[in-house]
mmCIF file of C-alpha atoms in Angstrom:
data_model
loop_
_atom_site.group_PDB
_atom_site.id
_atom_site.type_symbol
_atom_site.label_atom_id
_atom_site.label_comp_id
_atom_site.label_asym_id
_atom_site.label_seq_id
_atom_site.Cartn_x
_atom_site.Cartn_y
_atom_site.Cartn_z
ATOM 1 C CA MET U 1 0.016 -0.016 0.028
ATOM 2 C CA ARG U 2 1.105 3.617 -0.454
ATOM 3 C CA PHE U 3 2.434 4.021 3.111
ATOM 4 C CA PHE U 4 5.038 1.294 2.479
ATOM 5 C CA SER U 5 6.529 2.456 -0.746
ATOM 6 C CA ASN U 6 10.240 2.412 -1.343
ATOM 7 C CA TYR U 7 11.770 4.994 -3.644
ATOM 8 C CA CYS U 8 14.496 4.670 -6.273
ATOM 9 C CA ASN U 9 16.895 7.094 -4.609
ATOM 10 C CA ASN U 10 19.804 7.586 -6.901
ATOM 11 C CA ASN U 11 21.035 10.301 -9.191
ATOM 12 C CA VAL U 12 22.108 8.222 -12.172
ATOM 13 C CA ARG U 13 22.140 10.354 -15.320
ATOM 14 C CA LEU U 14 21.020 8.878 -18.630
ATOM 15 C CA ILE U 15 22.580 11.416 -21.069
ATOM 16 C CA GLY U 16 22.934 9.840 -24.452
ATOM 17 C CA LYS U 17 20.556 6.997 -23.706
ATOM 18 C CA THR U 18 17.318 6.240 -25.600
ATOM 19 C CA VAL U 19 14.462 4.930 -23.556
ATOM 20 C CA ILE U 20 11.116 3.567 -25.034
ATOM 21 C CA ILE U 21 8.120 3.465 -22.684
ATOM 22 C CA THR U 22 4.780 2.026 -23.815
ATOM 23 C CA GLY U 23 1.665 3.621 -22.535
ATOM 24 C CA ALA U 24 3.534 6.663 -21.213
ATOM 25 C CA ASN U 25 0.709 9.181 -21.622
ATOM 26 C CA CYS U 26 -0.748 8.550 -18.124
ATOM 27 C CA GLY U 27 -0.258 6.842 -14.802
ATOM 28 C CA ILE U 28 2.907 4.868 -14.056
ATOM 29 C CA GLY U 29 4.168 5.223 -17.601
ATOM 30 C CA LYS U 30 3.930 8.991 -17.505
ATOM 31 C CA GLU U 31 5.723 9.236 -14.167
ATOM 32 C CA THR U 32 8.401 6.894 -15.442
ATOM 33 C CA ALA U 33 8.849 9.082 -18.516
ATOM 34 C CA ARG U 34 8.975 12.242 -16.246
ATOM 35 C CA ASP U 35 11.793 10.826 -14.126
ATOM 36 C CA ILE U 36 13.840 9.472 -16.988
ATOM 37 C CA TYR U 37 13.447 12.712 -18.935
ATOM 38 C CA ARG U 38 14.873 14.622 -15.976
ATOM 39 C CA ARG U 39 17.865 12.326 -16.092
ATOM 40 C CA GLY U 40 18.787 13.522 -19.547
ATOM 41 C CA ALA U 41 17.579 10.583 -21.719
ATOM 42 C CA ARG U 42 15.800 10.685 -25.047
ATOM 43 C CA VAL U 43 12.409 9.323 -24.018
ATOM 44 C CA ILE U 44 10.036 7.933 -26.587
ATOM 45 C CA LEU U 45 6.433 7.821 -25.471
ATOM 46 C CA ALA U 46 4.877 4.954 -27.497
ATOM 47 C CA CYS U 47 1.128 5.598 -27.021
ATOM 48 C CA ARG U 48 -2.173 4.801 -28.710
ATOM 49 C CA ASP U 49 -3.698 8.270 -28.186
ATOM 50 C CA ILE U 50 -1.467 10.878 -29.775
ATOM 51 C CA ASN U 51 -3.478 13.710 -28.259
ATOM 52 C CA LYS U 52 -3.075 12.439 -24.723
ATOM 53 C CA ALA U 53 0.599 11.762 -25.391
ATOM 54 C CA THR U 54 1.050 15.404 -26.488
ATOM 55 C CA GLU U 55 -0.641 16.602 -23.322
ATOM 56 C CA ALA U 56 1.652 14.351 -21.239
ATOM 57 C CA VAL U 57 4.732 15.744 -23.027
ATOM 58 C CA ASN U 58 3.612 19.360 -22.411
ATOM 59 C CA ASP U 59 2.918 18.579 -18.697
ATOM 60 C CA ILE U 60 6.252 16.890 -18.177
ATOM 61 C CA LYS U 61 8.121 19.838 -19.766
ATOM 62 C CA GLU U 62 6.152 22.400 -17.756
ATOM 63 C CA THR U 63 6.789 20.698 -14.456
ATOM 64 C CA THR U 64 10.391 19.775 -14.960
ATOM 65 C CA SER U 65 12.905 21.883 -13.058
ATOM 66 C CA SER U 66 14.914 24.500 -15.037
ATOM 67 C CA ALA U 67 18.066 23.527 -13.107
ATOM 68 C CA GLY U 68 19.753 22.718 -16.459
ATOM 69 C CA GLU U 69 19.774 26.423 -17.234
ATOM 70 C CA LYS U 70 22.337 26.922 -14.461
ATOM 71 C CA ASN U 71 24.104 23.599 -14.795
ATOM 72 C CA PRO U 72 24.226 22.061 -18.295
ATOM 73 C CA GLU U 73 24.916 18.686 -16.759
ATOM 74 C CA ASP U 74 21.474 18.728 -15.164
ATOM 75 C CA LYS U 75 19.706 19.558 -18.378
ATOM 76 C CA PRO U 76 16.676 17.287 -19.164
ATOM 77 C CA GLY U 77 16.593 15.104 -22.259
ATOM 78 C CA GLN U 78 14.212 14.923 -25.128
ATOM 79 C CA LEU U 79 10.583 13.754 -25.386
ATOM 80 C CA VAL U 80 9.404 12.064 -28.569
ATOM 81 C CA ILE U 81 6.006 10.591 -29.393
ATOM 82 C CA CYS U 82 5.487 7.445 -31.424
ATOM 83 C CA GLN U 83 2.072 5.956 -32.226
ATOM 84 C CA LEU U 84 1.482 2.486 -30.844
ATOM 85 C CA ASP U 85 -1.822 0.673 -30.521
ATOM 86 C CA LEU U 86 -1.130 -2.689 -28.822
ATOM 87 C CA SER U 87 -4.541 -3.968 -29.854
ATOM 88 C CA SER U 88 -3.257 -3.942 -33.421
ATOM 89 C CA LEU U 89 -0.371 -6.099 -34.445
ATOM 90 C CA THR U 90 -0.016 -4.062 -37.599
ATOM 91 C CA SER U 91 0.381 -0.964 -35.381
ATOM 92 C CA VAL U 92 3.124 -2.812 -33.382
ATOM 93 C CA LYS U 93 5.006 -3.658 -36.518
ATOM 94 C CA ASN U 94 4.649 -0.145 -37.862
ATOM 95 C CA CYS U 95 5.883 1.341 -34.601
ATOM 96 C CA ALA U 96 8.859 -0.962 -34.527
ATOM 97 C CA GLN U 97 9.727 -0.218 -38.130
ATOM 98 C CA HIS U 98 9.529 3.478 -37.464
ATOM 99 C CA LEU U 99 11.783 3.250 -34.383
ATOM 100 C CA LEU U 100 14.363 1.134 -36.218
ATOM 101 C CA LYS U 101 14.534 3.806 -38.868
ATOM 102 C CA THR U 102 14.722 6.810 -36.597
ATOM 103 C CA GLU U 103 16.644 5.484 -33.583
ATOM 104 C CA PRO U 104 20.276 4.427 -34.120
ATOM 105 C CA ALA U 105 20.282 2.990 -30.568
ATOM 106 C CA ILE U 106 17.797 1.742 -28.054
ATOM 107 C CA HIS U 107 19.167 1.237 -24.534
ATOM 108 C CA ILE U 108 16.067 0.640 -22.384
ATOM 109 C CA LEU U 109 12.648 -0.720 -23.384
ATOM 110 C CA ILE U 110 9.938 -0.457 -20.777
ATOM 111 C CA ASN U 111 6.846 -2.561 -21.630
ATOM 112 C CA ASN U 112 4.492 -0.680 -19.329
ATOM 113 C CA ALA U 113 1.178 -0.341 -21.114
ATOM 114 C CA GLY U 114 -1.744 -2.590 -20.262
ATOM 115 C CA VAL U 115 -5.426 -3.148 -19.798
ATOM 116 C CA PHE U 116 -6.985 -4.122 -16.520
ATOM 117 C CA LEU U 117 -10.301 -6.031 -16.014
ATOM 118 C CA HIS U 118 -11.554 -5.318 -19.481
ATOM 119 C CA PRO U 119 -14.942 -6.732 -20.527
ATOM 120 C CA PHE U 120 -14.566 -9.704 -22.999
ATOM 121 C CA GLU U 121 -13.628 -8.344 -26.375
ATOM 122 C CA LYS U 122 -11.389 -9.591 -29.219
ATOM 123 C CA THR U 123 -8.966 -7.405 -31.014
ATOM 124 C CA GLU U 124 -8.759 -6.983 -34.736
ATOM 125 C CA ASN U 125 -6.299 -9.879 -34.733
ATOM 126 C CA GLY U 126 -8.757 -12.250 -33.122
ATOM 127 C CA PHE U 127 -7.152 -12.396 -29.577
ATOM 128 C CA GLU U 128 -8.814 -11.603 -26.297
ATOM 129 C CA THR U 129 -7.852 -8.039 -25.253
ATOM 130 C CA HIS U 130 -5.772 -8.820 -22.174
ATOM 131 C CA ILE U 131 -3.622 -11.553 -23.702
ATOM 132 C CA GLN U 132 -2.828 -9.435 -26.750
ATOM 133 C CA VAL U 133 -2.303 -6.018 -25.199
ATOM 134 C CA ASN U 134 -0.600 -7.120 -22.066
ATOM 135 C CA HIS U 135 1.463 -10.021 -23.509
ATOM 136 C CA LEU U 136 1.514 -10.846 -27.235
ATOM 137 C CA ALA U 137 1.940 -7.221 -28.462
ATOM 138 C CA HIS U 138 4.852 -6.570 -26.069
ATOM 139 C CA PHE U 139 6.376 -9.960 -26.922
ATOM 140 C CA LEU U 140 6.279 -8.989 -30.602
ATOM 141 C CA LEU U 141 7.516 -5.403 -30.031
ATOM 142 C CA THR U 142 10.440 -6.705 -27.940
ATOM 143 C CA LEU U 143 11.557 -9.195 -30.482
ATOM 144 C CA LEU U 144 11.309 -6.716 -33.356
ATOM 145 C CA LEU U 145 13.459 -4.171 -31.429
ATOM 146 C CA LEU U 146 15.834 -6.715 -29.911
ATOM 147 C CA PRO U 147 18.396 -6.695 -32.683
ATOM 148 C CA ARG U 148 18.798 -2.941 -32.282
ATOM 149 C CA ILE U 149 18.973 -3.254 -28.499
ATOM 150 C CA ILE U 150 21.707 -5.879 -28.857
ATOM 151 C CA GLU U 151 23.722 -3.533 -31.100
ATOM 152 C CA SER U 152 23.276 -0.749 -28.409
ATOM 153 C CA GLY U 153 24.802 -2.685 -25.576
ATOM 154 C CA PRO U 154 26.321 -3.380 -23.161
ATOM 155 C CA GLY U 155 24.140 -2.282 -20.267
ATOM 156 C CA CYS U 156 20.765 -2.361 -22.076
ATOM 157 C CA ARG U 157 17.669 -3.239 -20.171
ATOM 158 C CA ILE U 158 14.233 -4.708 -21.002
ATOM 159 C CA ILE U 159 11.531 -4.179 -18.340
ATOM 160 C CA ASN U 160 8.157 -5.903 -18.270
ATOM 161 C CA VAL U 161 5.628 -4.398 -15.901
ATOM 162 C CA SER U 162 3.664 -7.360 -14.420
ATOM 163 C CA SER U 163 1.566 -7.561 -11.270
ATOM 164 C CA ALA U 164 1.162 -9.564 -8.079
ATOM 165 C CA ALA U 165 -2.077 -10.646 -9.667
ATOM 166 C CA HIS U 166 0.037 -13.222 -11.521
ATOM 167 C CA LEU U 167 -0.283 -15.262 -8.287
ATOM 168 C CA GLY U 168 -3.794 -16.157 -9.345
ATOM 169 C CA GLY U 169 -2.928 -16.706 -12.980
ATOM 170 C CA ASN U 170 -2.829 -19.846 -15.133
ATOM 171 C CA ILE U 171 -1.830 -20.170 -18.816
ATOM 172 C CA HIS U 172 -4.877 -21.682 -20.551
ATOM 173 C CA PHE U 173 -3.063 -23.075 -23.592
ATOM 174 C CA GLU U 174 -6.161 -24.744 -24.954
ATOM 175 C CA ASP U 175 -8.257 -21.598 -24.557
ATOM 176 C CA LEU U 176 -5.947 -18.512 -24.345
ATOM 177 C CA ASN U 177 -8.882 -16.308 -25.326
ATOM 178 C CA LEU U 178 -10.863 -17.760 -22.421
ATOM 179 C CA GLU U 179 -13.940 -18.046 -24.555
ATOM 180 C CA ARG U 180 -15.238 -20.995 -22.605
ATOM 181 C CA SER U 181 -14.612 -19.540 -19.134
ATOM 182 C CA TYR U 182 -14.107 -15.796 -19.390
ATOM 183 C CA SER U 183 -13.842 -13.451 -16.426
ATOM 184 C CA PRO U 184 -11.883 -10.146 -16.424
ATOM 185 C CA VAL U 185 -9.931 -11.297 -13.395
ATOM 186 C CA ARG U 186 -8.914 -14.633 -14.943
ATOM 187 C CA ALA U 187 -7.860 -12.844 -18.137
ATOM 188 C CA TYR U 188 -5.821 -10.232 -16.387
ATOM 189 C CA CYS U 189 -4.082 -12.756 -14.096
ATOM 190 C CA GLN U 190 -3.222 -14.927 -17.042
ATOM 191 C CA SER U 191 -1.681 -12.017 -18.933
ATOM 192 C CA LYS U 192 0.424 -10.914 -15.938
ATOM 193 C CA LEU U 193 1.741 -14.440 -15.412
ATOM 194 C CA ALA U 194 2.641 -14.435 -19.097
ATOM 195 C CA ASN U 195 4.763 -11.222 -18.531
ATOM 196 C CA ILE U 196 6.973 -12.982 -15.973
ATOM 197 C CA LEU U 197 7.287 -16.242 -17.997
ATOM 198 C CA PHE U 198 8.309 -14.184 -20.948
ATOM 199 C CA THR U 199 10.923 -12.366 -18.949
ATOM 200 C CA LYS U 200 12.453 -15.556 -17.649
ATOM 201 C CA GLU U 201 12.434 -17.311 -21.015
ATOM 202 C CA LEU U 202 13.977 -14.243 -22.795
ATOM 203 C CA ASN U 203 16.722 -14.219 -20.175
ATOM 204 C CA LYS U 204 17.399 -17.937 -20.711
ATOM 205 C CA MET U 205 17.470 -17.453 -24.516
ATOM 206 C CA LEU U 206 19.947 -14.579 -24.174
ATOM 207 C CA ILE U 207 22.279 -16.596 -21.987
ATOM 208 C CA ALA U 208 22.093 -19.670 -24.185
ATOM 209 C CA ALA U 209 22.826 -17.555 -27.299
ATOM 210 C CA GLU U 210 25.815 -16.000 -25.418
ATOM 211 C CA ILE U 211 24.351 -12.516 -25.937
ATOM 212 C CA GLN U 212 25.747 -10.409 -23.214
ATOM 213 C CA GLY U 213 25.002 -6.934 -21.943
ATOM 214 C CA ILE U 214 21.182 -7.136 -21.934
ATOM 215 C CA HIS U 215 19.318 -7.459 -18.616
ATOM 216 C CA VAL U 216 15.646 -8.237 -18.390
ATOM 217 C CA TYR U 217 13.231 -7.692 -15.515
ATOM 218 C CA SER U 218 9.659 -8.144 -14.466
ATOM 219 C CA LEU U 219 7.973 -6.372 -11.614
ATOM 220 C CA HIS U 220 4.918 -5.613 -9.523
ATOM 221 C CA PRO U 221 4.407 -1.822 -9.275
ATOM 222 C CA GLY U 222 2.083 -2.105 -6.285
ATOM 223 C CA VAL U 223 -1.638 -1.271 -5.935
ATOM 224 C CA VAL U 224 -1.734 1.981 -7.781
ATOM 225 C CA LYS U 225 -4.392 4.565 -8.382
ATOM 226 C CA THR U 226 -4.394 4.912 -12.131
ATOM 227 C CA GLU U 227 -6.788 5.011 -15.106
ATOM 228 C CA LEU U 228 -6.720 1.204 -15.308
ATOM 229 C CA CYS U 229 -9.876 1.054 -13.270
ATOM 230 C CA ARG U 230 -11.849 2.657 -16.066
ATOM 231 C CA TYR U 231 -13.604 -0.606 -17.016
ATOM 232 C CA MET U 232 -14.838 -1.582 -13.560
ATOM 233 C CA ASP U 233 -18.532 -0.755 -14.099
ATOM 234 C CA ALA U 234 -18.640 -2.510 -17.549
ATOM 235 C CA SER U 235 -16.797 -5.602 -16.250
ATOM 236 C CA PHE U 236 -18.657 -6.089 -13.019
ATOM 237 C CA PHE U 237 -21.658 -3.912 -12.193
ATOM 238 C CA ARG U 238 -22.663 -0.313 -12.231
ATOM 239 C CA GLY U 239 -21.249 1.443 -9.207
ATOM 240 C CA MET U 240 -18.179 -0.742 -8.915
ATOM 241 C CA THR U 241 -15.941 2.197 -9.872
ATOM 242 C CA SER U 242 -17.354 4.223 -6.996
ATOM 243 C CA ILE U 243 -16.638 1.481 -4.545
ATOM 244 C CA VAL U 244 -13.019 1.276 -5.689
ATOM 245 C CA ARG U 245 -12.648 5.029 -5.253
ATOM 246 C CA LEU U 246 -13.339 4.592 -1.545
ATOM 247 C CA ILE U 247 -10.037 2.687 -1.144
ATOM 248 C CA GLN U 248 -8.017 4.834 -3.562
ATOM 249 C CA PRO U 249 -6.582 7.008 -0.715
ATOM 250 C CA PHE U 250 -4.762 3.863 0.470
ATOM 251 C CA MET U 251 -3.365 3.039 -2.956
ATOM 252 C CA LYS U 252 0.002 4.161 -4.218
ATOM 253 C CA THR U 253 0.192 7.273 -6.309
ATOM 254 C CA ALA U 254 1.371 6.896 -9.906
ATOM 255 C CA GLU U 255 4.730 8.422 -8.869
ATOM 256 C CA GLN U 256 5.093 5.827 -6.166
ATOM 257 C CA GLY U 257 3.972 3.028 -8.491
ATOM 258 C CA ALA U 258 6.781 4.006 -10.993
ATOM 259 C CA GLN U 259 9.552 3.528 -8.415
ATOM 260 C CA THR U 260 10.184 -0.155 -9.001
ATOM 261 C CA THR U 261 10.245 0.356 -12.735
ATOM 262 C CA LEU U 262 12.774 3.115 -12.284
ATOM 263 C CA TYR U 263 14.817 0.886 -9.939
ATOM 264 C CA CYS U 264 15.016 -1.735 -12.675
ATOM 265 C CA ALA U 265 15.870 0.867 -15.252
ATOM 266 C CA VAL U 266 18.660 2.743 -13.564
ATOM 267 C CA ASP U 267 19.847 1.080 -10.306
ATOM 268 C CA GLU U 268 23.465 -0.009 -10.447
ATOM 269 C CA ASN U 269 22.825 -3.235 -8.400
ATOM 270 C CA ALA U 270 19.900 -4.174 -10.576
ATOM 271 C CA GLY U 271 22.229 -3.753 -13.481
ATOM 272 C CA LYS U 272 24.131 -6.755 -12.263
ATOM 273 C CA GLU U 273 21.035 -8.929 -12.250
ATOM 274 C CA SER U 274 18.717 -10.368 -14.912
ATOM 275 C CA GLY U 275 15.630 -12.535 -15.300
ATOM 276 C CA LEU U 276 14.344 -11.736 -11.808
ATOM 277 C CA TYR U 277 11.108 -10.360 -10.398
ATOM 278 C CA TYR U 278 10.864 -7.135 -8.331
ATOM 279 C CA ASP U 279 8.484 -5.594 -5.820
ATOM 280 C CA ASN U 280 8.995 -2.369 -3.939
ATOM 281 C CA CYS U 281 12.447 -1.772 -5.396
ATOM 282 C CA ARG U 282 13.863 -5.090 -4.323
ATOM 283 C CA THR U 283 13.919 -8.651 -5.670
ATOM 284 C CA ALA U 284 10.965 -10.889 -4.732
ATOM 285 C CA ARG U 285 9.908 -14.409 -5.414
ATOM 286 C CA PRO U 286 7.029 -14.836 -7.811
ATOM 287 C CA SER U 287 4.633 -17.786 -7.832
ATOM 288 C CA SER U 288 5.834 -21.363 -8.483
ATOM 289 C CA LYS U 289 4.146 -21.262 -11.865
ATOM 290 C CA ALA U 290 6.033 -18.111 -12.790
ATOM 291 C CA CYS U 291 9.275 -20.006 -12.043
ATOM 292 C CA ASN U 292 8.230 -23.084 -14.109
ATOM 293 C CA THR U 293 10.843 -23.299 -16.929
ATOM 294 C CA GLU U 294 8.783 -25.766 -18.898
ATOM 295 C CA LEU U 295 5.765 -23.531 -18.788
ATOM 296 C CA ALA U 296 7.877 -20.540 -19.860
ATOM 297 C CA THR U 297 9.267 -22.470 -22.893
ATOM 298 C CA ARG U 298 5.790 -23.673 -23.849
ATOM 299 C CA LEU U 299 4.451 -20.135 -23.722
ATOM 300 C CA TRP U 300 7.306 -18.787 -25.736
ATOM 301 C CA LYS U 301 6.714 -21.326 -28.573
ATOM 302 C CA ARG U 302 2.904 -20.764 -28.459
ATOM 303 C CA SER U 303 3.365 -16.979 -28.631
ATOM 304 C CA CYS U 304 5.620 -17.361 -31.664
ATOM 305 C CA GLU U 305 3.109 -19.489 -33.371
ATOM 306 C CA LEU U 306 0.256 -17.109 -32.678
ATOM 307 C CA LEU U 307 2.346 -14.230 -34.085
ATOM 308 C CA GLY U 308 3.463 -16.003 -37.172
ATOM 309 C CA LEU U 309 7.061 -16.344 -36.001
ATOM 310 C CA PRO U 310 9.122 -19.517 -36.399
ATOM 311 C CA SER U 311 8.742 -21.403 -33.132
ATOM 312 C CA GLU U 312 11.136 -24.337 -33.571
ATOM 313 C CA VAL U 313 14.291 -22.470 -34.654
ATOM 314 C CA GLY U 314 17.076 -21.279 -32.440
ATOM 315 C CA PHE U 315 17.146 -17.890 -30.876
ATOM 316 C CA GLN U 316 19.779 -16.503 -33.253
ATOM 317 C CA GLU U 317 17.875 -17.763 -36.233
ATOM 318 C CA LEU U 318 14.730 -16.132 -34.856
ATOM 319 C CA LEU U 319 16.511 -12.835 -34.539
ATOM 320 C CA LYS U 320 17.964 -13.196 -37.992
ATOM 321 C CA THR U 321 14.525 -13.762 -39.442
ATOM 322 C CA ILE U 322 13.311 -10.624 -37.642
ATOM 323 C CA SER U 323 16.287 -8.574 -38.803
ATOM 324 C CA ASN U 324 15.732 -9.625 -42.437
ATOM 325 C CA GLU U 325 12.140 -8.519 -42.111
ATOM 326 C CA GLU U 326 10.876 -11.927 -43.060
ATOM 327 C CA VAL U 327 7.932 -11.543 -40.566
ATOM 328 C CA GLU U 328 4.754 -11.416 -42.514
ATOM 329 C CA GLN U 329 3.590 -7.817 -42.773
#
């Protein structure tokens, strides 16, 4: 809860670094962008709503200290907007293609965007909203950008924002869309478990391929007061949102919720670790299912299949395929 929130207390500068944050127009993502911008990085806000992203950029600039005017070393970085709709795989591919053309280096990728307790709905690609937006789209975006991230090392980081809700999650391989047994809670928990399994399998793949200098993390941001609760009434019953608002004073603020993401992004000790799960700016142990290597491998292969990527080739071959733009457009 908000009264027990650790802070990422360091002054690491990120001058010359390029950081991509999905869903950075509000909530945790916006506060993450604000902090990293202050550290001097080039921050790319990858967002669905360009208007809201523009408002976020203006707010961040207006509220950022002008200390850089006195000390050039404290000067903030840059804020750039890139359109990304995670409910559209075409948008994911277009976003990645744009970034690869415009960004000679990518040092930190923060997969932050997500949906929470969304009513049952399928995306244009035929996937249930939670599993696509929270997992499959970020899985694809990461792999498409990974060759550039590898080129930008060492010291690059990939951060997947998960949730303690993964504790109640299961991967329903025979019914990932949960069409036979849908509930918003079940769908959300499944997608958050997928975030951690993806992190662990990606870390394993990088090690096996002897690709050094890239660290991957998953994390629980805490119970945070954000716009994620917008679907409460539609998913449960009219008035549910009002009930949730009664406990919001006890939730973390968006700034507090961003602290573990920031810890994974900039902390020097975290920079010596990879493949772990974090809560409140420290390592934590996720559920036994989240630590199941066979489950992680199976999810990786299934995710590749669903996205039209080769699932039985080695990691280097998969990256080569992606680099050669052989993924079906």
